[in-house]
Steps between C-alpha positions, in 0.01 A plus 500: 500500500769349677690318185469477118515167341704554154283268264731387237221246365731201608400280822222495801470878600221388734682307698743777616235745569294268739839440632527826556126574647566263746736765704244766393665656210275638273670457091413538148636271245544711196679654196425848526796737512290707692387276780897381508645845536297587802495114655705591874659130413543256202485125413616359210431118466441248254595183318611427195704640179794764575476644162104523499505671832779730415367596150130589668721722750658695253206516236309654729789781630431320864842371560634868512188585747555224741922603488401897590282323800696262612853645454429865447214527767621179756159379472531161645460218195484105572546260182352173520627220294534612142474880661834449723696295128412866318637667780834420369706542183375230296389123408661186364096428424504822221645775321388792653686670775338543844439814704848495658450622796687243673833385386461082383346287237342159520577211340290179459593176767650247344322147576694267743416248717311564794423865305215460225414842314303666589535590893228396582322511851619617890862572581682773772642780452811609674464898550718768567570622805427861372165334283192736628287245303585253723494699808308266809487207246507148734803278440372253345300683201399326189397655160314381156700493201452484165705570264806394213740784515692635773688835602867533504788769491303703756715676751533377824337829651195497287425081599230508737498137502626150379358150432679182458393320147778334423727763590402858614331754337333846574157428600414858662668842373480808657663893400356799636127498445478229244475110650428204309464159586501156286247302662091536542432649843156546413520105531710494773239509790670659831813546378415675109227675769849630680659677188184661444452616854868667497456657111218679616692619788712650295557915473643705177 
């Protein structure tokens, strides 16, 4: 097994793991603490609530098992969507505080012209120079978006990359072993095909 899927009941697992098979990673999509602690890397997408996804985290004791592997053990994690918003501190959408492993919060767009709510469909992303995400990505790149909240307040060091909506926000985070990114790139075609190639380059 090349990559655990964390299953958190909210969005198209499938999707990711063909995305995956198609470089030859071999995954399990699952919910089993014991298939996630021995999983050599993690992903952690989905759609959806905040509050649902974080309550099902800590019901089930995994949020503390995926910080030991991620931050304790620098197993390499990628958030997708809803996986990279519970990366940080917390949600304008709910209540419940996020996993906090990345400084920032996210707050809904407000509608505006020329900006309807949600984001909806391709846009760039500006990355970091330092990004390993983005590492060989052409210049032009575009990504599939969905989504009605948006990161901000994360450090300048830990913004992997940026996308104009309006006005700028963090579309790609990065610290350590832990990555997350806002848009789909399981629906990305040869770009979203790009971040996947580079995660699963990635060593502890």
């Amino acid at each position: 097994m090349d990559a655990a899927i964390v299953n958190l009941g909210l969005g198209n697992l499938g999707s990711v793991q063909a995305a995956l098979w198609r470089h030859h990673a071999q995954s399990t999509i699952t919910f089993d603490p014991k298939v996630i602690a021995q999983a050599p890397r993690l992903l952690l997408p989905g759609v959806g609530s905040f509050d649902a996804a974080m309550d099902r985290l800590r019901a089930s004791g995994l949020d503390e098992l995926l910080r030991q592997r991620a931050l304790g053990d620098g197993v390499p994690l990628l958030g997708i969507c809803l996986g990279m918003q519970l990366l940080l501190e917390r949600s304008d959408e709910g209540h419940l505080p996020g996993l906090a492993w990345i400084s920032g919060r996210l707050d809904r767009f407000q509608p505006q012209a020329g900006r309807p709510v949600p984001h909806m469909g391709w846009n760039t992303v500006t990355p970091s120079p330092s990004s390993r995400l983005f590492t060989g990505m052409r210049a032009d790149a575009r990504y599939y978006f969905v989504h009605s909240f948006r990161a901000t307040g994360v450090p300048d060091g830990d913004v992997a990359g940026s996308t104009w909506y309006g006005d700028n926000f963090a579309s790609a985070v990065e610290k350590g072993s832990v990555a997350g990114v806002q848009f789909h790139p399981e629906k990305s075609h040869q770009d979203g095909a790009q971040i996947f190639r580079n995660f699963l380059e990635w060593r502890r």
